[in-house]
């Protein structure tokens, strides 16, 4: 029992080292994750599909390769949680929607294929339908609970991924971030979430939400794990023409360079944004003081158009989504509701296949793109996007890293905002500017407020992930917060039988 619990306490990086050194087998690690899922999943509900056999079979293959003296990359044997928006060959991929309830992809997303052909995947994580949402309550299946407080949301849309990492149901996870969906749930669940630069990670096999914004990102226990996971998934892919050709640096090696001489800017408009609770602001202020104590220079910086990011995002993202979701017509993929005539079949399929939020956004997006309204909405939002990009460009001429809270509040209650879309959207105010500008941003836990974790967001210029991770690592070191597996009580029994 003790041994398994000790394994659960290791970071992904530490576990990877032990697997490589053959102190622990990949099979043992997969068994620990599978047992942990069995013991807490009824309470937390992180997964739409669990794949214990897939995990074991691939872990065995890794152990065989190790036994034969074969090459195994550092990250390969560590059990991974995969958001259900990423195509997984042979494993159903629902995107949190009824539309894709029976959809089994015939290929793996590039990020997964690059990771390892023996990817130890423990399951497909719950999410808001087609990644639209901030609470995972828009899943067509069930809401996921926050492991820190089971009556609260884990955030979204990658809420299942964040909850699974916080609950120890896997050592790390992949999420996707279009307007905060990696960073916000990471913040709500006391974990680290990194949205890479747009183009750093291939989007091939990621079921599209808003193609000019979507990125796949690591969700992990600590900053080093995020660096390792990013290294595994990043790089050019000829199947995604927006993926960048820049070489992938050694992110893990860059971590220990410290922050001395780094210029850190506190973003006035977002730190003081409407709805940011004073206690939450204090957590990010403390992080800034920690960075200063570690040798960074600190100043205040203005992003004058940052708060317009929210309305611009909620035009651009639905506009792109309304077009991306047009493919779900009952003909090519997923659900088909038979009816008299093709138009009636389209109508009924889309009526039954999509949930309320998807329908709301398809209508918003279609409206914003329609002739007569295009200039007033879509074109206007694109102008705001350009202004935000210019604001960041000016800020990064003076600063290396910018700091804001990740979200205005800690995790809110299940059911609290689900009937109030605007309140739900307002949660993304600090997250969306980085998405619109395509820059990398990370959320790290800065502390707790009333026993709930609070995230701090760090942003850097395009392809400056090394700098971003370095600063995040220094802040994490200085912080009193340490990753802890939740819920506490459920940990007993995890190691039964070992
Ligand atoms: N919460 C935001 C939305 O609902 C962001 C979602 C995302 O990043 N996938 O659109």
Short mmCIF file of C-alpha atoms and ligand atoms in Angstrom, two decimals:
data_model
loop_
_atom_site.label_atom_id
_atom_site.label_comp_id
_atom_site.label_asym_id
_atom_site.label_seq_id
_atom_site.Cartn_x
_atom_site.Cartn_y
_atom_site.Cartn_z
CA UNK A 1 0.00 0.00 0.00
CA UNK A 2 2.71 2.43 1.04
CA UNK A 3 4.75 1.84 -2.09
CA UNK A 4 1.89 2.73 -4.41
CA UNK A 5 1.10 5.85 -2.46
CA UNK A 6 4.72 6.87 -2.67
CA UNK A 7 4.60 6.44 -6.45
CA UNK A 8 1.53 8.64 -6.53
CA UNK A 9 3.45 11.35 -4.73
CA UNK A 10 6.16 11.58 -7.39
CA UNK A 11 6.03 14.20 -10.12
CA UNK A 12 5.79 12.94 -13.72
CA UNK A 13 9.45 13.87 -14.22
CA UNK A 14 10.53 11.90 -11.15
CA UNK A 15 8.42 8.90 -12.13
CA UNK A 16 9.85 9.02 -15.66
CA UNK A 17 13.37 8.88 -14.20
CA UNK A 18 12.50 5.85 -12.09
CA UNK A 19 10.98 4.03 -15.05
CA UNK A 20 14.03 4.76 -17.17
CA UNK A 21 16.35 3.55 -14.38
CA UNK A 22 14.13 0.44 -14.01
CA UNK A 23 13.40 1.12 -10.36
CA UNK A 24 9.72 1.12 -11.25
CA UNK A 25 8.12 -0.58 -14.23
CA UNK A 26 5.76 1.25 -16.55
CA UNK A 27 3.27 -1.52 -15.81
CA UNK A 28 3.36 -0.77 -12.07
CA UNK A 29 2.79 2.92 -12.75
CA UNK A 30 -0.17 2.13 -15.04
CA UNK A 31 -1.63 -0.18 -12.39
CA UNK A 32 -1.37 2.53 -9.74
CA UNK A 33 -3.17 5.02 -12.00
CA UNK A 34 -5.87 2.49 -12.90
CA UNK A 35 -6.49 1.69 -9.22
CA UNK A 36 -6.59 5.32 -8.28
CA UNK A 37 -9.19 5.93 -11.01
CA UNK A 38 -11.26 3.05 -9.66
CA UNK A 39 -11.19 4.45 -6.14
CA UNK A 40 -12.03 8.13 -6.84
CA UNK A 41 -13.78 8.24 -10.19
CA UNK A 42 -17.29 7.82 -8.75
CA UNK A 43 -16.76 11.02 -6.79
CA UNK A 44 -14.75 13.15 -9.20
CA UNK A 45 -16.00 11.94 -12.62
CA UNK A 46 -13.03 13.13 -14.66
CA UNK A 47 -13.43 10.70 -17.57
CA UNK A 48 -15.91 10.08 -20.35
CA UNK A 49 -14.04 6.89 -21.25
CA UNK A 50 -11.47 5.03 -19.13
CA UNK A 51 -8.94 2.88 -20.96
CA UNK A 52 -7.24 0.70 -18.34
CA UNK A 53 -6.43 -2.08 -20.84
CA UNK A 54 -4.88 0.34 -23.33
CA UNK A 55 -2.70 1.73 -20.54
CA UNK A 56 -1.57 -1.72 -19.38
CA UNK A 57 -0.91 -3.12 -22.82
CA UNK A 58 1.23 -0.17 -23.85
CA UNK A 59 3.01 -0.06 -20.49
CA UNK A 60 3.94 -3.71 -20.98
CA UNK A 61 5.37 -2.88 -24.38
CA UNK A 62 7.50 -0.13 -22.84
CA UNK A 63 8.75 -2.54 -20.18
CA UNK A 64 9.61 -5.05 -22.91
CA UNK A 65 11.54 -2.41 -24.82
CA UNK A 66 13.42 -1.49 -21.64
CA UNK A 67 14.15 -5.15 -20.92
CA UNK A 68 15.57 -5.55 -24.44
CA UNK A 69 17.86 -2.60 -23.85
CA UNK A 70 15.83 -0.43 -26.26
CA UNK A 71 15.62 3.34 -26.29
CA UNK A 72 12.81 4.82 -24.21
CA UNK A 73 12.29 8.57 -24.08
CA UNK A 74 12.01 10.07 -20.62
CA UNK A 75 8.30 10.82 -20.87
CA UNK A 76 7.04 7.61 -22.44
CA UNK A 77 5.96 5.41 -19.55
CA UNK A 78 4.20 8.03 -17.43
CA UNK A 79 0.39 7.54 -17.43
CA UNK A 80 -1.29 10.36 -19.34
CA UNK A 81 -4.84 11.72 -19.35
CA UNK A 82 -6.10 12.89 -22.76
CA UNK A 83 -8.87 15.44 -23.24
CA UNK A 84 -11.66 13.92 -25.31
CA UNK A 85 -11.23 16.52 -28.05
CA UNK A 86 -8.03 14.81 -29.27
CA UNK A 87 -8.45 12.02 -31.78
CA UNK A 88 -7.24 8.69 -30.45
CA UNK A 89 -6.93 5.80 -32.86
CA UNK A 90 -9.27 3.00 -31.84
CA UNK A 91 -10.60 4.82 -28.76
CA UNK A 92 -13.89 6.67 -28.93
CA UNK A 93 -13.54 10.46 -29.05
CA UNK A 94 -16.76 12.27 -28.14
CA UNK A 95 -15.68 15.91 -27.74
CA UNK A 96 -18.16 16.00 -24.86
CA UNK A 97 -21.00 15.88 -27.40
CA UNK A 98 -23.85 13.53 -28.29
CA UNK A 99 -22.93 14.30 -31.88
CA UNK A 100 -19.78 12.17 -31.57
CA UNK A 101 -20.97 9.66 -28.97
CA UNK A 102 -19.99 6.68 -31.14
CA UNK A 103 -17.10 8.27 -33.04
CA UNK A 104 -13.92 6.15 -33.14
CA UNK A 105 -11.06 7.94 -34.96
CA UNK A 106 -8.83 6.03 -37.36
CA UNK A 107 -5.70 7.99 -36.50
CA UNK A 108 -4.01 9.64 -33.50
CA UNK A 109 -3.63 13.41 -33.16
CA UNK A 110 -0.05 14.37 -34.03
CA UNK A 111 0.63 15.57 -30.46
CA UNK A 112 -0.13 12.06 -29.25
CA UNK A 113 1.65 10.22 -32.04
CA UNK A 114 4.74 12.33 -31.46
CA UNK A 115 4.57 11.60 -27.74
CA UNK A 116 5.07 7.86 -28.15
CA UNK A 117 3.62 5.02 -30.13
CA UNK A 118 3.25 3.23 -26.80
CA UNK A 119 1.47 6.16 -25.19
CA UNK A 120 0.25 5.04 -21.75
CA UNK A 121 -3.17 6.64 -21.95
CA UNK A 122 -5.42 6.02 -18.94
CA UNK A 123 -8.56 7.62 -20.33
CA UNK A 124 -10.34 10.34 -22.26
CA UNK A 125 -11.19 13.28 -20.04
CA UNK A 126 -14.52 15.04 -19.73
CA UNK A 127 -14.92 18.51 -21.22
CA UNK A 128 -17.45 21.14 -22.18
CA UNK A 129 -19.09 20.23 -25.47
CA UNK A 130 -16.69 21.06 -28.33
CA UNK A 131 -14.57 22.90 -25.71
CA UNK A 132 -17.11 25.68 -25.21
CA UNK A 133 -17.34 26.59 -21.58
CA UNK A 134 -15.55 27.36 -18.34
CA UNK A 135 -17.00 24.75 -15.98
CA UNK A 136 -17.33 21.36 -17.76
CA UNK A 137 -21.07 21.63 -17.07
CA UNK A 138 -21.65 21.90 -20.83
CA UNK A 139 -20.55 18.29 -21.26
CA UNK A 140 -23.38 16.28 -22.82
CA UNK A 141 -22.59 13.49 -20.33
CA UNK A 142 -22.15 14.76 -16.75
CA UNK A 143 -20.35 17.53 -14.88
CA UNK A 144 -16.91 16.82 -13.40
CA UNK A 145 -16.34 17.83 -9.79
CA UNK A 146 -13.46 19.82 -8.41
CA UNK A 147 -11.32 17.41 -6.34
CA UNK A 148 -10.62 20.23 -3.84
CA UNK A 149 -14.34 20.77 -3.14
CA UNK A 150 -16.72 18.30 -4.74
CA UNK A 151 -19.61 20.79 -4.88
CA UNK A 152 -17.54 23.13 -7.08
CA UNK A 153 -16.67 23.07 -10.77
CA UNK A 154 -13.17 22.08 -11.91
CA UNK A 155 -13.23 24.88 -14.51
CA UNK A 156 -13.36 24.22 -18.23
CA UNK A 157 -13.33 23.35 -20.88
CA UNK A 158 -10.46 20.96 -19.97
CA UNK A 159 -12.06 20.37 -16.56
CA UNK A 160 -11.78 16.58 -16.70
CA UNK A 161 -8.05 16.80 -17.46
CA UNK A 162 -7.41 19.23 -14.58
CA UNK A 163 -9.50 17.24 -12.12
CA UNK A 164 -7.80 13.98 -13.09
CA UNK A 165 -4.34 15.45 -12.47
CA UNK A 166 -5.44 16.97 -9.14
CA UNK A 167 -6.99 13.65 -8.11
CA UNK A 168 -3.90 11.62 -9.07
CA UNK A 169 -5.81 9.67 -11.73
CA UNK A 170 -2.82 10.10 -14.01
CA UNK A 171 0.44 11.96 -13.56
CA UNK A 172 -0.25 14.52 -16.25
CA UNK A 173 -2.73 15.49 -18.94
CA UNK A 174 -3.22 17.13 -22.28
CA UNK A 175 -5.85 19.82 -22.56
CA UNK A 176 -6.68 22.38 -25.22
CA UNK A 177 -6.87 26.13 -24.86
CA UNK A 178 -8.81 28.41 -27.19
CA UNK A 179 -9.58 31.17 -24.69
CA UNK A 180 -8.26 29.83 -21.39
CA UNK A 181 -9.36 26.20 -21.32
CA UNK A 182 -6.02 24.87 -20.13
CA UNK A 183 -5.14 27.72 -17.78
CA UNK A 184 -8.47 28.31 -16.02
CA UNK A 185 -9.18 24.68 -15.01
CA UNK A 186 -5.53 24.28 -13.98
CA UNK A 187 -5.99 27.31 -11.72
CA UNK A 188 -9.24 25.97 -10.24
CA UNK A 189 -7.70 22.58 -9.44
CA UNK A 190 -4.31 23.63 -8.01
CA UNK A 191 -2.32 22.42 -11.01
CA UNK A 192 -0.11 23.96 -13.70
CA UNK A 193 -1.52 24.62 -17.19
CA UNK A 194 0.47 25.86 -20.18
CA UNK A 195 -0.92 27.27 -23.41
CA UNK A 196 1.94 27.26 -25.92
CA UNK A 197 2.48 29.83 -28.67
CA UNK A 198 -0.05 29.41 -31.50
CA UNK A 199 1.69 27.06 -33.92
CA UNK A 200 4.09 25.51 -31.39
CA UNK A 201 2.08 22.27 -31.23
CA UNK A 202 0.37 20.70 -34.24
CA UNK A 203 -3.42 20.87 -34.23
CA UNK A 204 -3.75 17.87 -36.53
CA UNK A 205 -6.28 15.52 -34.97
CA UNK A 206 -7.59 18.16 -32.57
CA UNK A 207 -11.30 18.54 -33.28
CA UNK A 208 -11.55 22.22 -34.19
CA UNK A 209 -13.33 24.86 -32.12
CA UNK A 210 -11.81 28.19 -33.28
CA UNK A 211 -8.95 27.38 -35.60
CA UNK A 212 -7.09 30.69 -35.26
CA UNK A 213 -6.94 30.25 -31.46
CA UNK A 214 -6.84 26.52 -30.62
CA UNK A 215 -3.66 25.10 -29.06
CA UNK A 216 -2.95 21.85 -27.23
CA UNK A 217 -1.20 22.28 -23.90
CA UNK A 218 0.19 20.39 -20.89
CA UNK A 219 -1.69 20.21 -17.57
CA UNK A 220 0.61 18.98 -14.84
CA UNK A 221 1.59 18.84 -11.18
CA UNK A 222 4.43 21.30 -11.50
CA UNK A 223 6.30 23.50 -13.96
CA UNK A 224 9.03 20.99 -14.74
CA UNK A 225 6.41 18.43 -15.77
CA UNK A 226 4.90 21.00 -18.14
CA UNK A 227 8.31 21.67 -19.67
CA UNK A 228 8.86 17.96 -20.23
CA UNK A 229 5.42 17.39 -21.70
CA UNK A 230 5.68 20.41 -23.99
CA UNK A 231 8.99 19.11 -25.26
CA UNK A 232 7.31 15.81 -26.11
CA UNK A 233 4.45 17.32 -28.12
CA UNK A 234 5.95 20.44 -29.76
CA UNK A 235 7.35 20.77 -33.26
CA UNK A 236 6.54 21.18 -36.92
CA UNK A 237 4.02 18.90 -38.60
CA UNK A 238 3.45 18.95 -42.33
CA UNK A 239 -0.19 18.04 -41.71
CA UNK A 240 -0.84 21.36 -39.94
CA UNK A 241 0.19 24.30 -42.10
CA UNK A 242 0.00 26.64 -39.08
CA UNK A 243 2.52 24.61 -37.10
CA UNK A 244 5.81 26.44 -36.75
CA UNK A 245 9.16 25.37 -38.14
CA UNK A 246 11.13 26.76 -35.19
CA UNK A 247 13.30 24.10 -33.59
CA UNK A 248 12.11 22.85 -30.20
CA UNK A 249 14.53 23.94 -27.46
CA UNK A 250 15.36 21.88 -24.38
CA UNK A 251 12.69 23.38 -22.12
CA UNK A 252 13.68 21.32 -19.09
CA UNK A 253 17.31 22.45 -19.24
CA UNK A 254 16.20 26.09 -19.46
CA UNK A 255 14.26 25.86 -16.20
CA UNK A 256 17.09 26.28 -13.80
CA UNK A 257 18.51 29.48 -15.26
CA UNK A 258 16.74 31.63 -12.67
CA UNK A 259 15.14 35.02 -13.15
CA UNK A 260 17.94 37.37 -12.32
CA UNK A 261 17.80 40.24 -14.80
CA UNK A 262 14.38 39.23 -16.12
CA UNK A 263 11.94 42.14 -16.45
CA UNK A 264 8.49 41.36 -15.03
CA UNK A 265 5.51 43.58 -15.84
CA UNK A 266 2.29 43.61 -13.82
CA UNK A 267 -0.62 44.23 -16.21
CA UNK A 268 -2.66 47.07 -14.70
CA UNK A 269 -5.90 46.59 -16.65
CA UNK A 270 -6.18 42.86 -15.98
CA UNK A 271 -5.00 42.84 -12.38
CA UNK A 272 -7.59 45.50 -11.65
CA UNK A 273 -10.25 44.10 -14.00
CA UNK A 274 -13.90 44.03 -13.08
CA UNK A 275 -14.75 41.11 -10.85
CA UNK A 276 -11.20 40.25 -9.76
CA UNK A 277 -11.53 39.52 -6.05
CA UNK A 278 -9.08 41.37 -3.78
CA UNK A 279 -7.80 38.11 -2.24
CA UNK A 280 -7.10 36.76 -5.73
CA UNK A 281 -5.24 39.93 -6.65
CA UNK A 282 -3.15 39.56 -3.47
CA UNK A 283 -2.05 36.10 -4.56
CA UNK A 284 -0.69 37.40 -7.87
CA UNK A 285 0.92 40.37 -6.09
CA UNK A 286 2.68 37.95 -3.78
CA UNK A 287 4.00 36.01 -6.79
CA UNK A 288 5.37 39.23 -8.24
CA UNK A 289 7.14 40.02 -4.95
CA UNK A 290 8.60 36.50 -4.97
CA UNK A 291 9.97 37.01 -8.47
CA UNK A 292 11.48 40.31 -7.40
CA UNK A 293 13.11 38.66 -4.40
CA UNK A 294 14.52 36.02 -6.76
CA UNK A 295 16.28 38.74 -8.79
CA UNK A 296 13.76 39.94 -11.40
CA UNK A 297 13.09 43.63 -11.91
CA UNK A 298 9.43 44.57 -11.59
CA UNK A 299 7.27 47.33 -13.04
CA UNK A 300 3.69 48.11 -14.03
CA UNK A 301 2.65 47.84 -17.65
CA UNK A 302 -0.49 48.87 -19.50
CA UNK A 303 -2.31 46.84 -22.17
CA UNK A 304 -4.90 49.51 -22.99
CA UNK A 305 -7.14 47.23 -25.10
CA UNK A 306 -6.87 44.07 -23.01
CA UNK A 307 -10.31 44.28 -21.44
CA UNK A 308 -11.89 44.51 -24.90
CA UNK A 309 -10.47 41.07 -25.50
CA UNK A 310 -13.48 39.43 -23.89
CA UNK A 311 -16.15 40.86 -26.26
CA UNK A 312 -13.83 40.39 -29.24
CA UNK A 313 -13.18 36.77 -28.30
CA UNK A 314 -16.90 36.07 -27.92
CA UNK A 315 -17.42 37.22 -31.51
CA UNK A 316 -14.35 35.62 -33.13
CA UNK A 317 -14.56 32.24 -31.38
CA UNK A 318 -18.28 31.66 -32.14
CA UNK A 319 -17.78 32.90 -35.73
CA UNK A 320 -15.05 30.32 -36.36
CA UNK A 321 -16.99 27.67 -34.46
CA UNK A 322 -20.19 28.20 -36.44
CA UNK A 323 -18.24 27.39 -39.55
CA UNK A 324 -16.22 24.49 -38.05
CA UNK A 325 -19.34 22.79 -36.69
CA UNK A 326 -21.10 22.93 -40.06
CA UNK A 327 -19.45 19.58 -40.84
CA UNK A 328 -21.67 17.83 -38.30
CA UNK A 329 -24.60 17.35 -40.61
CA UNK A 330 -25.46 13.70 -40.14
CA UNK A 331 -23.76 12.77 -43.41
CA UNK A 332 -20.06 12.56 -42.74
CA UNK A 333 -19.40 12.06 -39.03
CA UNK A 334 -21.15 10.87 -35.94
CA UNK A 335 -24.82 11.11 -35.18
CA UNK A 336 -27.50 10.85 -37.85
CA UNK A 337 -31.15 11.17 -36.94
CA UNK A 338 -33.09 9.65 -39.85
CA UNK A 339 -35.94 11.75 -41.22
CA UNK A 340 -37.96 12.37 -44.30
CA UNK A 341 -35.76 14.28 -46.76
CA UNK A 342 -32.24 15.55 -46.38
CA UNK A 343 -33.09 18.95 -44.90
CA UNK A 344 -35.21 17.45 -42.19
CA UNK A 345 -32.39 14.97 -41.47
CA UNK A 346 -29.89 17.84 -41.08
CA UNK A 347 -32.27 19.72 -38.84
CA UNK A 348 -33.08 16.84 -36.52
CA UNK A 349 -29.48 15.66 -36.32
CA UNK A 350 -28.27 19.11 -35.29
CA UNK A 351 -31.24 19.64 -33.00
CA UNK A 352 -30.56 16.42 -31.10
CA UNK A 353 -26.78 16.28 -31.45
CA UNK A 354 -25.86 19.72 -30.07
CA UNK A 355 -26.45 21.04 -26.56
CA UNK A 356 -27.70 24.51 -25.63
CA UNK A 357 -24.33 26.27 -25.52
CA UNK A 358 -23.29 24.89 -28.91
CA UNK A 359 -26.57 26.09 -30.42
CA UNK A 360 -26.23 29.49 -28.75
CA UNK A 361 -22.74 29.97 -30.20
CA UNK A 362 -23.61 28.66 -33.66
CA UNK A 363 -26.34 31.31 -33.77
CA UNK A 364 -24.10 34.07 -32.39
CA UNK A 365 -21.33 33.20 -34.81
CA UNK A 366 -23.58 32.90 -37.84
CA UNK A 367 -25.16 36.25 -36.98
CA UNK A 368 -21.77 37.96 -36.57
CA UNK A 369 -20.70 36.71 -40.00
CA UNK A 370 -23.91 37.45 -41.84
CA UNK A 371 -24.01 40.13 -44.48
CA UNK A 372 -25.00 43.47 -43.03
CA UNK A 373 -23.62 42.55 -39.59
CA UNK A 374 -20.17 41.36 -40.58
CA UNK A 375 -18.63 44.84 -40.44
CA UNK A 376 -20.30 45.77 -37.19
CA UNK A 377 -19.28 42.59 -35.37
CA UNK A 378 -16.72 40.31 -36.95
CA UNK A 379 -14.61 42.99 -38.65
CA UNK A 380 -14.75 45.14 -35.53
CA UNK A 381 -13.62 42.25 -33.35
CA UNK A 382 -10.69 41.61 -35.68
CA UNK A 383 -9.63 45.25 -35.31
CA UNK A 384 -9.67 44.85 -31.54
CA UNK A 385 -7.57 41.72 -31.95
CA UNK A 386 -4.98 43.71 -33.89
CA UNK A 387 -4.92 46.40 -31.19
CA UNK A 388 -4.31 43.76 -28.53
CA UNK A 389 -1.45 42.29 -30.55
CA UNK A 390 0.07 45.80 -30.79
CA UNK A 391 -0.38 46.33 -27.04
CA UNK A 392 1.55 43.14 -26.34
CA UNK A 393 4.27 44.08 -28.82
CA UNK A 394 4.82 47.35 -26.98
CA UNK A 395 4.76 45.62 -23.58
CA UNK A 396 7.32 43.02 -24.63
CA UNK A 397 9.71 45.71 -25.82
CA UNK A 398 10.05 46.62 -22.14
CA UNK A 399 9.28 43.40 -20.29
CA UNK A 400 10.11 39.71 -20.64
CA UNK A 401 7.20 38.29 -18.69
CA UNK A 402 3.79 39.75 -17.85
CA UNK A 403 1.77 38.76 -14.78
CA UNK A 404 -1.98 38.75 -14.07
CA UNK A 405 -4.39 36.60 -12.07
CA UNK A 406 -5.53 33.60 -14.16
CA UNK A 407 -9.20 34.11 -13.26
CA UNK A 408 -11.11 36.65 -11.19
CA UNK A 409 -12.20 34.14 -8.51
CA UNK A 410 -11.42 30.66 -7.21
CA UNK A 411 -13.63 27.75 -8.38
CA UNK A 412 -17.34 28.59 -8.26
CA UNK A 413 -20.18 26.26 -7.29
CA UNK A 414 -21.70 23.65 -9.61
CA UNK A 415 -24.90 25.20 -10.99
CA UNK A 416 -23.94 28.72 -9.91
CA UNK A 417 -23.34 30.24 -13.37
CA UNK A 418 -24.72 27.68 -15.77
CA UNK A 419 -27.91 29.66 -16.44
CA UNK A 420 -26.08 32.95 -16.88
CA UNK A 421 -23.83 32.77 -19.97
CA UNK A 422 -22.46 36.30 -19.52
CA UNK A 423 -21.31 35.58 -15.95
CA UNK A 424 -19.68 32.40 -17.24
CA UNK A 425 -17.94 34.27 -20.09
CA UNK A 426 -16.71 37.01 -17.73
CA UNK A 427 -14.53 34.39 -16.05
CA UNK A 428 -12.23 34.42 -19.09
CA UNK A 429 -11.31 38.10 -18.94
CA UNK A 430 -7.66 37.59 -18.02
CA UNK A 431 -7.14 34.53 -20.21
CA UNK A 432 -8.39 35.63 -23.65
CA UNK A 433 -5.88 38.41 -24.49
CA UNK A 434 -3.00 35.90 -24.75
CA UNK A 435 -5.18 33.67 -26.93
CA UNK A 436 -6.06 36.50 -29.32
CA UNK A 437 -2.37 37.47 -29.58
CA UNK A 438 -1.21 33.85 -29.96
CA UNK A 439 1.42 34.21 -27.23
CA UNK A 440 2.34 31.54 -24.68
CA UNK A 441 0.83 31.77 -21.18
CA UNK A 442 1.00 29.57 -18.12
CA UNK A 443 -1.07 29.33 -14.95
CA UNK A 444 0.65 28.22 -11.77
CA UNK A 445 -0.94 27.86 -8.35
CA UNK A 446 0.03 30.91 -6.31
CA UNK A 447 -1.73 30.03 -3.08
CA UNK A 448 -5.19 29.37 -1.66
CA UNK A 449 -8.16 31.53 -0.70
CA UNK A 450 -10.67 29.96 1.69
CA UNK A 451 -9.07 26.58 1.11
CA UNK A 452 -9.38 26.78 -2.70
CA UNK A 453 -6.40 27.09 -5.05
CA UNK A 454 -5.81 30.34 -6.92
CA UNK A 455 -3.84 30.59 -10.16
CA UNK A 456 -1.41 33.23 -11.31
CA UNK A 457 -0.90 33.76 -15.04
CA UNK A 458 2.47 34.50 -16.64
CA UNK A 459 2.72 35.47 -20.33
CA UNK A 460 5.70 35.84 -22.66
CA UNK A 461 6.31 36.83 -26.27
CA UNK A 462 5.85 34.39 -29.18
CA UNK A 463 8.05 31.27 -28.88
CA UNK A 464 9.54 32.45 -25.57
CA UNK A 465 8.31 29.36 -23.71
CA UNK A 466 11.76 28.82 -22.19
CA UNK A 467 11.69 32.24 -20.57
CA UNK A 468 8.10 31.73 -19.46
CA UNK A 469 8.85 28.36 -17.88
CA UNK A 470 11.97 29.71 -16.20
CA UNK A 471 9.98 32.49 -14.54
CA UNK A 472 7.18 30.10 -13.63
CA UNK A 473 9.68 27.69 -12.09
CA UNK A 474 11.21 30.44 -9.95
CA UNK A 475 7.76 31.59 -8.80
CA UNK A 476 6.72 28.02 -8.02
CA UNK A 477 9.88 27.48 -5.94
CA UNK A 478 9.25 30.62 -3.92
CA UNK A 479 5.56 29.89 -3.37
CA UNK A 480 4.29 28.10 -0.28
CA UNK A 481 1.86 26.11 -2.42
CA UNK A 482 2.81 22.51 -3.10
CA UNK A 483 0.88 20.13 -5.32
CA UNK A 484 -1.33 17.82 -3.29
CA UNK A 485 -3.57 14.99 -4.37
CA UNK A 486 -7.26 15.54 -3.64
CA UNK A 487 -9.72 14.50 -2.36
CA UNK A 488 -7.77 13.55 0.78
CA UNK A 489 -10.03 10.91 2.21
CA UNK A 490 -10.20 8.92 -1.00
CA UNK A 491 -6.47 8.29 -1.04
CA UNK A 492 -6.82 5.35 1.35
CA UNK A 493 -7.14 2.11 -0.44
CA UNK A 494 -5.33 3.36 -3.51
CA UNK A 495 -2.46 1.06 -2.91
CA UNK A 496 -4.53 -1.95 -1.88
CA UNK A 497 -2.83 -5.09 -3.05
CA UNK A 498 0.63 -3.68 -3.64
N1 LIG B 1 -14.12 29.48 -21.65
C1 LIG B 1 -13.84 29.86 -22.98
C2 LIG B 1 -15.03 29.56 -23.87
O1 LIG B 1 -16.00 29.14 -23.37
C3 LIG B 1 -12.60 29.18 -23.47
C4 LIG B 1 -12.81 27.83 -24.01
C5 LIG B 1 -11.55 27.20 -24.52
O2 LIG B 1 -10.46 27.70 -24.33
N2 LIG B 1 -11.71 26.08 -25.20
O3 LIG B 1 -15.00 29.72 -25.04
#
